[in-house]
Amino acid sequence: MSPSDDPLQQGPDAAGEPLTPGDPPAPNDPLAPKAAPDDSPLLTARGIRKSFGDNEVLRSIDLDVRRGEVVVLIGPSGSGKTTVLRSLNGLETPDGGTISFAGGPELDFAKPLPKGARFALRDRSAMVFQQHNLFPHMTVLQNVIEGPQRVQRLPKAQAIAEASALLDRVGLAEKRDAYPFELSGGQQQRVGIVRALALKPDLLLFDEPTSALDPELVGEVLSVIKELADEGWTMVVVTHELGFARQAADEVLFMDGGVVVERGAPGDIFTRPTEERTRRFLDRILRPMD
Amino acid sequence: MASGWQLFLESFWPIVWGGLSGTIPLALASFVIGLVIALAVALARLSKNRVLSAIGRFYVSVIRGTPLLVQLFVIFYGLPAVGIVIDPWPSAIAAFSLNVGGYAAEIIRAAILSVPKGQWEAGYTIGMSNATTLRRIILPQAARVSVPPLSNTFISLVKDTSLASLILVTELFRVSQEIAAFTQDFMLLYLEAALIYWLFCLALSSGQNALERRLDRYVAQ
């Protein structure tokens, strides 16, 4: 199927318009982020609201992510963290509010969405799921090149070369012809991360990337994410790993009941939270036996 | 009765040939066309569009709620009354395809639903459209799940094609009927026909096993 056969594929960015003309992706380093951290805003979300039936999961969420920034969302189950993340990737459609990426259109969810709106969001961000959601009928390599080759129309040889380099960087070069079921949970999640990286998104979204892993496998996945953060990738991470948040985050948002209760630098949130709800949540997580 | 064994041997290859030239092509053609119908009906039933989904449900209900023989007779003996005359072979293929379409639609629908929602989302998040995700991600996984029930449908179909003998299609059973009418050895020839159907189905079952093994290569054993 050629791209023109499929009108749904043609989001506003289908032509691959460059975001920041001065910042082309480094061709020889597939792990290098698309844009150097320069503190300019990448993502702006305002007043995001979402209900499932009578259940109001998000009540007006604002979120700003600057290039190269690591934003970590924490909070109890059902607080809406994952719904925020999924909204940014177009997997959920908010009932109201706006989302815009730098250089892209502003999507206003209170109005009918323009055609291809979801593709515009997915063109800019890539998601790493809690349950990795690798394609079980494809090898590791096929999983990684599927998006670049089928959606972004990269020549196969180039897609394979980039995928191989990425797999090598996360220590999975020798697993490229294995099927997902042959990998450990940690390896599967690292492939999930590589599959997202291979799309060269501006923004990486991590939805509790270690929650489904055995405890001894959490470290290998977190260290990959930490490396990516150190290399300047922009990311929004939903996690219960407060140690990771403390080390890697530039900003931490504590969510509860569909609102952002408190936000700030990890040092402030973790050591002197101003809100009672934040304090209680941190206590429960850090001292569960008390 | 001294000639019983001899009659068996002499009639064996003509009946097998009736199967190879009639039964199997009829079943294969009907199955392939039936699968296309089934996929369309399954997608209609899964569609959020209520009209489409109602049409899909209605189709499945009619096909499953009426006997195959009646469907066959309506097409071959009934349609000429309204000016539509169809030859025996196309009539048989039409009836069997429509029938397979109804049954296999439910199998395919269930198989598509059995693929976890996260697989759709993973397809979306790498930028795929609904149609591409269905084709590249969902259907290959649904295929694995649906091989055993679809094989069942195919094997039933192979046997059901014997009904085509009633609309003058020369296939396995009709050949044995013709020989039996001539020699009056009904017991022998019908048991022989049964044996040959069984041999065909044994071959198909081993084909099913091979296909399942192939599709299972990416699943933990």
Coordinates of C-alpha atoms in Angstrom, one line a residue:
Chain A
M1 CA 0.0 0.0 0.0
S2 CA 1.5 3.3 -0.9
P3 CA 1.0 6.3 1.4
S4 CA -1.5 7.9 -0.9
D5 CA -3.8 4.8 -0.7
D6 CA -4.3 5.5 2.9
P7 CA -5.7 9.0 3.7
L8 CA -5.7 8.2 7.4
Q9 CA -2.0 8.0 7.4
Q10 CA -1.6 11.6 6.2
G11 CA -1.4 13.6 9.3
P12 CA -0.3 17.2 9.0
D13 CA 3.3 16.1 9.5
A14 CA 3.2 13.3 7.0
A15 CA 5.5 15.1 4.7
G16 CA 8.0 15.1 7.5
E17 CA 8.3 18.8 7.9
P18 CA 11.2 19.6 10.1
L19 CA 10.5 20.9 13.5
T20 CA 13.5 22.9 14.1
P21 CA 15.4 23.5 10.9
G22 CA 18.7 23.8 12.7
D23 CA 18.4 20.5 14.4
P24 CA 18.4 17.6 12.0
P25 CA 18.8 14.1 13.7
A26 CA 22.4 13.1 13.8
P27 CA 22.6 10.4 11.1
N28 CA 25.3 8.4 12.7
D29 CA 23.9 8.2 16.1
P30 CA 20.4 6.8 16.2
L31 CA 20.2 7.2 19.9
A32 CA 20.8 10.9 19.7
P33 CA 17.7 12.9 20.4
K34 CA 16.2 14.8 17.5
A35 CA 16.7 18.1 19.0
A36 CA 19.4 19.3 21.4
P37 CA 18.0 20.4 24.8
D38 CA 17.6 24.2 24.4
D39 CA 14.9 24.8 26.9
S40 CA 12.3 25.8 24.3
P41 CA 8.8 24.5 24.9
L42 CA 8.1 21.3 23.1
L43 CA 4.7 20.4 24.4
T44 CA 1.9 22.5 25.8
A45 CA -1.2 21.0 27.2
R46 CA -3.9 23.2 28.8
G47 CA -7.1 22.3 30.6
I48 CA -7.2 18.6 29.6
R49 CA -10.4 17.1 30.8
K50 CA -11.6 13.5 30.4
S51 CA -14.5 11.5 31.8
F52 CA -15.3 7.8 31.4
G53 CA -19.0 7.8 31.9
D54 CA -19.7 9.5 35.3
N55 CA -16.1 9.0 36.3
E56 CA -14.2 12.3 35.9
V57 CA -10.6 11.1 35.5
L58 CA -9.0 14.3 34.5
R59 CA -10.2 17.7 35.7
S60 CA -8.2 20.4 33.9
I61 CA -4.6 19.3 33.6
D62 CA -1.9 21.7 32.5
L63 CA 1.4 20.3 31.3
D64 CA 4.5 22.0 29.8
V65 CA 7.4 20.0 28.6
R66 CA 10.5 21.7 27.4
R67 CA 13.0 20.2 25.0
G68 CA 15.4 17.8 26.8
E69 CA 13.3 17.9 29.9
V70 CA 12.2 14.8 31.9
V71 CA 8.8 15.1 33.5
V72 CA 7.7 12.4 35.9
L73 CA 4.1 11.9 36.9
I74 CA 3.5 10.2 40.2
G75 CA 0.4 9.5 42.2
P76 CA -1.9 6.8 43.4
S77 CA -3.6 4.4 41.1
G78 CA -6.6 5.9 39.4
S79 CA -5.2 9.4 39.8
G80 CA -5.3 9.9 36.0
K81 CA -1.5 9.8 35.3
T82 CA -1.8 7.2 32.6
T83 CA -4.8 9.0 31.0
V84 CA -2.7 12.1 30.7
L85 CA 0.0 10.2 28.9
R86 CA -2.4 8.4 26.6
S87 CA -4.0 11.7 25.7
L88 CA -0.7 13.0 24.6
N89 CA -0.3 10.1 22.2
G90 CA -3.9 10.2 20.9
L91 CA -4.8 6.9 22.5
E92 CA -7.5 8.7 24.5
T93 CA -9.4 11.7 23.2
P94 CA -9.9 14.3 25.9
D95 CA -13.3 15.9 26.3
G96 CA -11.8 19.3 26.5
G97 CA -8.6 21.3 26.6
T98 CA -5.8 21.8 24.1
I99 CA -2.6 20.0 23.2
S100 CA 0.1 21.5 20.9
F101 CA 3.6 20.5 19.9
A102 CA 6.1 23.2 19.0
G103 CA 5.7 23.9 15.3
G104 CA 2.5 21.9 15.0
P105 CA -1.2 22.9 15.1
E106 CA -3.0 23.4 18.4
L107 CA -5.6 20.6 18.9
D108 CA -8.7 21.9 20.7
F109 CA -10.6 18.9 22.0
A110 CA -13.7 20.9 22.8
K111 CA -14.2 21.2 19.0
P112 CA -14.5 18.4 16.4
L113 CA -11.0 17.2 15.7
P114 CA -9.5 17.8 12.2
K115 CA -8.8 14.7 10.2
G116 CA -5.5 13.1 11.1
A117 CA -5.3 14.9 14.4
R118 CA -4.3 11.7 16.2
F119 CA -1.6 11.0 13.6
A120 CA -0.3 14.5 14.2
L121 CA 0.2 13.6 17.9
R122 CA 1.7 10.2 17.2
D123 CA 4.0 11.7 14.7
R124 CA 5.6 13.6 17.5
S125 CA 5.6 11.2 20.4
A126 CA 6.1 7.5 20.9
M127 CA 4.8 5.4 23.7
V128 CA 6.4 2.6 25.8
F129 CA 3.7 0.5 27.4
Q130 CA 3.5 -1.1 30.8
Q131 CA 2.9 -4.5 29.2
H132 CA 5.4 -3.7 26.4
N133 CA 2.8 -4.8 23.7
L134 CA 5.5 -6.1 21.4
F135 CA 4.1 -7.8 18.3
P136 CA 4.4 -11.5 19.2
H137 CA 4.3 -12.7 15.6
M138 CA 7.4 -10.6 14.7
T139 CA 11.0 -11.0 15.6
V140 CA 12.7 -8.3 17.7
L141 CA 14.1 -6.7 14.5
Q142 CA 10.8 -6.8 12.7
N143 CA 9.1 -5.2 15.8
V144 CA 11.6 -2.3 15.7
I145 CA 11.6 -1.6 11.9
E146 CA 7.8 -2.0 11.5
G147 CA 7.1 1.7 12.2
P148 CA 10.1 3.2 10.4
Q149 CA 9.6 1.0 7.3
R150 CA 5.8 0.7 7.0
V151 CA 4.7 4.1 8.3
Q152 CA 7.7 6.4 7.9
R153 CA 8.6 4.7 4.6
L154 CA 12.3 4.4 5.4
P155 CA 14.2 2.2 3.0
K156 CA 14.4 -1.3 4.5
A157 CA 18.2 -1.4 4.6
Q158 CA 18.3 1.9 6.5
A159 CA 15.6 0.9 8.9
I160 CA 17.5 -2.3 9.6
A161 CA 20.8 -0.5 10.1
E162 CA 19.3 2.0 12.5
A163 CA 17.4 -0.7 14.4
S164 CA 20.5 -2.8 14.7
A165 CA 22.4 0.2 16.1
L166 CA 19.7 0.9 18.6
L167 CA 19.5 -2.8 19.7
D168 CA 23.2 -2.8 20.1
R169 CA 23.1 0.2 22.4
V170 CA 20.6 -1.5 24.7
G171 CA 22.6 -4.7 24.7
L172 CA 20.2 -6.7 22.6
A173 CA 22.1 -7.0 19.3
E174 CA 22.3 -10.8 19.5
K175 CA 18.5 -11.0 20.1
R176 CA 17.4 -9.4 16.9
D177 CA 16.1 -12.6 15.3
A178 CA 14.4 -13.8 18.5
Y179 CA 10.7 -13.7 19.0
P180 CA 9.4 -11.7 22.0
F181 CA 8.4 -14.8 23.9
E182 CA 12.0 -15.9 23.9
L183 CA 13.1 -12.8 25.9
S184 CA 13.0 -12.0 29.6
G185 CA 10.6 -9.3 30.8
G186 CA 13.4 -6.8 31.0
Q187 CA 14.6 -7.6 27.5
Q188 CA 11.1 -7.3 26.2
Q189 CA 10.7 -3.9 27.7
R190 CA 14.1 -2.7 26.3
V191 CA 12.9 -3.8 22.9
G192 CA 9.7 -1.8 23.6
I193 CA 11.9 1.2 24.3
V194 CA 13.9 0.7 21.1
R195 CA 10.7 0.3 19.1
A196 CA 9.7 3.8 20.3
L197 CA 13.2 5.3 19.8
A198 CA 13.3 4.0 16.2
L199 CA 10.4 6.3 15.3
K200 CA 12.7 9.2 16.2
P201 CA 10.0 11.0 18.2
D202 CA 10.4 14.4 19.7
L203 CA 8.8 13.1 22.9
L204 CA 9.1 9.7 24.6
L205 CA 6.1 8.6 26.7
F206 CA 6.7 5.9 29.4
D207 CA 3.6 4.4 30.9
E208 CA 4.7 2.6 34.1
P209 CA 7.5 0.9 32.1
T210 CA 8.6 -1.3 35.0
S211 CA 5.4 -2.0 36.9
A212 CA 4.9 -5.4 35.1
L213 CA 8.4 -6.5 35.7
D214 CA 9.9 -8.8 38.3
P215 CA 11.8 -6.7 40.9
E216 CA 15.2 -7.9 39.8
L217 CA 14.5 -6.8 36.2
V218 CA 13.5 -3.3 37.0
G219 CA 17.0 -1.9 37.2
E220 CA 18.1 -2.8 33.7
V221 CA 15.1 -1.0 32.2
L222 CA 15.3 2.0 34.4
S223 CA 19.0 2.4 33.6
V224 CA 18.2 2.5 29.9
I225 CA 15.6 5.2 30.5
K226 CA 18.0 7.1 32.7
E227 CA 20.7 6.9 30.0
L228 CA 18.2 8.3 27.4
A229 CA 17.4 11.1 29.8
D230 CA 21.0 11.9 30.3
E231 CA 21.5 12.0 26.5
G232 CA 18.9 14.7 26.3
W233 CA 15.8 12.9 25.2
T234 CA 12.6 14.6 26.2
M235 CA 10.3 12.4 28.1
V236 CA 7.2 12.1 30.2
V237 CA 7.3 9.1 32.6
V238 CA 4.5 7.7 34.6
T239 CA 6.1 5.6 37.3
H240 CA 5.9 4.4 40.9
E241 CA 9.8 4.2 41.1
L242 CA 10.4 7.3 43.2
G243 CA 14.1 6.6 43.3
F244 CA 14.2 7.0 39.5
A245 CA 12.0 10.1 39.7
R246 CA 14.4 11.7 42.2
Q247 CA 17.5 10.9 40.0
A248 CA 16.2 11.5 36.5
A249 CA 13.4 14.0 36.7
D250 CA 13.6 17.7 36.0
E251 CA 10.1 18.2 37.2
V252 CA 7.8 15.9 39.2
L253 CA 4.0 16.2 39.1
F254 CA 2.0 14.6 41.9
M255 CA -1.5 13.8 40.7
D256 CA -4.5 12.7 42.7
G257 CA -8.2 12.6 41.8
G258 CA -7.6 13.9 38.3
V259 CA -5.8 17.0 39.2
V260 CA -2.2 18.0 39.6
V261 CA -1.9 18.5 43.3
E262 CA 1.7 19.7 43.4
R263 CA 4.5 20.1 40.9
G264 CA 8.1 21.1 41.3
A265 CA 11.7 20.0 41.2
P266 CA 12.2 16.4 42.6
G267 CA 14.2 17.8 45.5
D268 CA 11.3 20.0 46.6
I269 CA 8.6 17.4 46.1
F270 CA 10.3 14.6 47.8
T271 CA 11.9 16.5 50.7
R272 CA 9.5 19.3 51.5
P273 CA 6.1 18.6 49.9
T274 CA 3.7 21.5 50.6
E275 CA 0.5 19.6 50.2
E276 CA -0.9 17.2 52.8
R277 CA -2.0 14.7 50.1
T278 CA 1.5 14.6 48.6
R279 CA 3.0 14.0 52.0
R280 CA 0.6 11.1 52.7
F281 CA 1.2 9.5 49.3
L282 CA 5.0 9.7 49.8
D283 CA 4.7 8.3 53.3
R284 CA 2.7 5.3 52.1
I285 CA 5.2 4.5 49.3
L286 CA 8.4 5.1 51.3
R287 CA 7.3 3.6 54.5
P288 CA 4.6 1.0 53.6
M289 CA 4.9 -1.0 56.8
D290 CA 4.4 1.9 59.3
Chain B
M1 CA -20.6 -61.4 -4.0
A2 CA -17.5 -62.9 -5.4
S3 CA -17.2 -59.7 -7.4
G4 CA -17.5 -57.4 -4.3
W5 CA -13.8 -56.9 -3.9
Q6 CA -13.3 -56.5 -7.6
L7 CA -16.1 -53.9 -7.8
F8 CA -14.5 -52.0 -4.9
L9 CA -11.2 -51.9 -6.7
E10 CA -12.7 -51.0 -10.0
S11 CA -14.8 -48.2 -8.6
F12 CA -12.2 -46.9 -6.2
W13 CA -10.3 -44.6 -8.6
P14 CA -13.3 -43.3 -10.4
I15 CA -14.8 -42.2 -7.0
V16 CA -11.4 -40.8 -5.9
W17 CA -11.3 -38.9 -9.2
G18 CA -14.8 -37.6 -8.5
G19 CA -13.4 -36.2 -5.3
L20 CA -10.3 -34.7 -6.8
S21 CA -12.1 -33.1 -9.7
G22 CA -15.3 -32.3 -8.0
T23 CA -15.3 -32.3 -4.2
I24 CA -12.0 -30.7 -3.6
P25 CA -12.1 -27.9 -6.1
L26 CA -15.7 -27.1 -5.1
A27 CA -14.7 -27.0 -1.4
L28 CA -11.5 -25.0 -2.0
A29 CA -13.2 -22.4 -4.2
S30 CA -16.1 -22.0 -1.8
F31 CA -13.8 -21.8 1.2
V32 CA -11.7 -19.1 -0.3
I33 CA -14.6 -17.0 -1.4
G34 CA -16.4 -17.8 1.9
L35 CA -13.4 -16.5 3.9
V36 CA -13.5 -13.2 2.0
I37 CA -17.3 -12.9 2.8
A38 CA -16.6 -13.9 6.4
L39 CA -13.9 -11.3 6.9
A40 CA -16.2 -8.6 5.5
V41 CA -19.1 -9.8 7.7
A42 CA -16.9 -10.0 10.8
L43 CA -15.6 -6.5 10.2
A44 CA -19.2 -5.3 9.7
R45 CA -20.3 -6.9 13.0
L46 CA -17.3 -5.3 14.8
S47 CA -18.0 -1.9 13.3
K48 CA -19.2 0.9 15.4
N49 CA -21.6 1.8 12.7
R50 CA -24.9 0.3 13.9
V51 CA -26.4 -0.3 10.4
L52 CA -23.3 -2.2 9.3
S53 CA -23.2 -4.2 12.4
A54 CA -27.0 -5.0 12.1
I55 CA -26.5 -6.1 8.5
G56 CA -23.7 -8.4 9.6
R57 CA -25.8 -9.9 12.4
F58 CA -28.7 -10.4 10.1
Y59 CA -26.6 -12.2 7.6
V60 CA -25.1 -14.6 10.1
S61 CA -28.6 -15.2 11.6
V62 CA -30.1 -16.1 8.2
I63 CA -27.2 -18.4 7.1
R64 CA -27.0 -20.2 10.4
G65 CA -30.8 -20.4 10.8
T66 CA -31.5 -22.1 7.5
P67 CA -30.5 -25.5 6.2
L68 CA -27.6 -25.6 3.7
L69 CA -29.7 -27.9 1.4
V70 CA -32.5 -25.4 1.3
Q71 CA -30.0 -22.6 0.5
L72 CA -28.7 -24.7 -2.3
F73 CA -32.1 -25.4 -3.7
V74 CA -33.2 -21.8 -3.5
I75 CA -30.2 -20.8 -5.6
F76 CA -30.4 -23.6 -8.2
Y77 CA -34.1 -24.5 -8.4
G78 CA -35.7 -21.3 -6.9
L79 CA -33.9 -18.4 -8.7
P80 CA -34.9 -19.6 -12.2
A81 CA -38.5 -18.7 -11.2
V82 CA -37.4 -15.1 -11.0
G83 CA -35.4 -15.3 -14.2
I84 CA -32.0 -16.0 -12.7
V85 CA -30.6 -19.3 -14.1
I86 CA -27.3 -20.4 -12.7
D87 CA -25.4 -23.5 -13.8
P88 CA -24.9 -26.3 -11.3
W89 CA -21.2 -25.5 -10.5
P90 CA -21.6 -21.8 -9.9
S91 CA -24.8 -22.4 -8.0
A92 CA -23.0 -24.8 -5.7
I93 CA -20.0 -22.5 -5.2
A94 CA -22.4 -19.6 -4.4
A95 CA -24.4 -21.6 -1.9
F96 CA -21.4 -23.0 -0.1
S97 CA -19.5 -19.7 -0.1
L98 CA -22.4 -17.9 1.4
N99 CA -22.8 -20.6 4.0
V100 CA -19.1 -20.7 4.9
G101 CA -19.2 -16.9 5.1
G102 CA -21.9 -17.0 7.8
Y103 CA -20.1 -19.6 10.0
A104 CA -16.6 -18.4 9.5
A105 CA -17.6 -14.8 10.2
E106 CA -18.2 -15.7 13.8
I107 CA -14.9 -17.5 14.0
I108 CA -13.0 -14.5 12.6
R109 CA -14.9 -12.0 14.7
A110 CA -14.0 -14.0 17.9
A111 CA -10.4 -14.4 16.7
I112 CA -10.0 -10.6 16.2
L113 CA -11.5 -10.0 19.6
S114 CA -9.1 -12.4 21.2
V115 CA -6.1 -10.2 20.2
P116 CA -5.4 -8.0 23.2
K117 CA -6.4 -4.3 22.9
G118 CA -2.8 -3.3 23.6
Q119 CA -1.8 -4.7 20.2
W120 CA -4.1 -2.2 18.5
E121 CA -2.6 0.6 20.6
A122 CA 0.9 -0.5 19.8
G123 CA 0.0 -0.3 16.1
Y124 CA -1.5 3.1 16.6
T125 CA 1.4 4.4 18.6
I126 CA 3.9 3.6 15.8
G127 CA 1.7 5.7 13.5
M128 CA -0.4 3.0 11.8
S129 CA -4.0 3.6 10.7
N130 CA -6.8 1.3 11.7
A131 CA -6.7 -0.6 8.4
T132 CA -2.9 -1.1 8.5
T133 CA -3.0 -2.2 12.2
L134 CA -5.7 -4.7 11.3
R135 CA -3.7 -6.0 8.3
R136 CA -0.2 -6.0 9.8
I137 CA -0.8 -6.6 13.5
I138 CA -4.2 -8.0 14.3
L139 CA -5.1 -10.4 11.5
P140 CA -1.8 -12.4 11.6
Q141 CA -2.4 -13.0 15.3
A142 CA -6.1 -13.7 14.8
A143 CA -5.1 -16.2 12.0
R144 CA -3.3 -18.4 14.5
V145 CA -6.3 -18.5 16.8
S146 CA -8.7 -19.3 14.1
V147 CA -6.9 -22.1 12.3
P148 CA -8.5 -24.9 14.4
P149 CA -12.1 -23.7 14.1
L150 CA -11.6 -22.8 10.5
S151 CA -10.2 -26.2 9.7
N152 CA -13.3 -27.6 11.3
T153 CA -15.4 -25.5 9.0
F154 CA -13.4 -26.6 6.0
I155 CA -13.7 -30.3 6.8
S156 CA -17.4 -29.9 7.3
L157 CA -17.5 -28.1 4.0
V158 CA -15.7 -31.0 2.2
K159 CA -18.4 -33.4 3.4
D160 CA -21.3 -30.9 2.8
T161 CA -20.3 -30.7 -0.9
S162 CA -21.9 -34.1 -1.3
L163 CA -25.2 -32.1 -1.3
A164 CA -24.1 -30.7 -4.6
S165 CA -24.8 -34.2 -6.1
L166 CA -28.5 -33.2 -5.7
I167 CA -28.1 -30.3 -8.2
L168 CA -26.3 -32.4 -10.8
V169 CA -22.7 -31.5 -9.9
T170 CA -20.4 -34.5 -10.6
E171 CA -18.4 -35.0 -7.4
L172 CA -17.3 -37.8 -5.2
F173 CA -20.7 -38.9 -3.9
R174 CA -22.5 -38.5 -7.3
V175 CA -19.9 -40.8 -8.9
S176 CA -20.6 -43.5 -6.3
Q177 CA -24.3 -43.0 -6.7
E178 CA -24.1 -43.5 -10.4
I179 CA -22.1 -46.7 -10.1
A180 CA -24.4 -48.0 -7.4
A181 CA -27.4 -47.3 -9.6
F182 CA -25.8 -49.4 -12.2
T183 CA -24.6 -52.3 -10.1
Q184 CA -27.2 -52.1 -7.3
D185 CA -24.4 -52.6 -4.7
F186 CA -25.6 -49.7 -2.6
M187 CA -24.0 -50.8 0.7
L188 CA -20.6 -51.4 -0.8
L189 CA -20.5 -48.2 -2.9
Y190 CA -21.8 -45.9 -0.2
L191 CA -19.4 -47.3 2.4
E192 CA -16.6 -46.9 -0.2
A193 CA -17.7 -43.3 -0.6
A194 CA -17.6 -42.8 3.1
L195 CA -14.1 -44.3 3.3
I196 CA -12.8 -42.0 0.6
Y197 CA -14.3 -38.9 2.3
W198 CA -12.6 -40.1 5.5
L199 CA -9.3 -40.4 3.7
F200 CA -9.6 -36.9 2.3
C201 CA -10.4 -35.6 5.7
L202 CA -7.4 -37.4 7.3
A203 CA -5.2 -35.7 4.7
L204 CA -6.7 -32.3 5.5
S205 CA -6.3 -32.8 9.3
S206 CA -2.6 -33.5 8.8
G207 CA -2.4 -30.3 6.8
Q208 CA -4.1 -28.5 9.6
N209 CA -1.5 -29.8 12.1
A210 CA 1.3 -28.6 9.9
L211 CA -0.2 -25.2 9.6
E212 CA -0.8 -24.9 13.3
R213 CA 2.8 -25.9 14.0
R214 CA 4.0 -23.2 11.6
L215 CA 1.8 -20.5 13.1
D216 CA 2.9 -21.6 16.6
R217 CA 6.5 -20.8 16.1
Y218 CA 6.3 -17.5 17.8
V219 CA 4.4 -18.8 20.9
A220 CA 6.0 -20.2 24.0
Q221 CA 5.4 -23.9 24.1

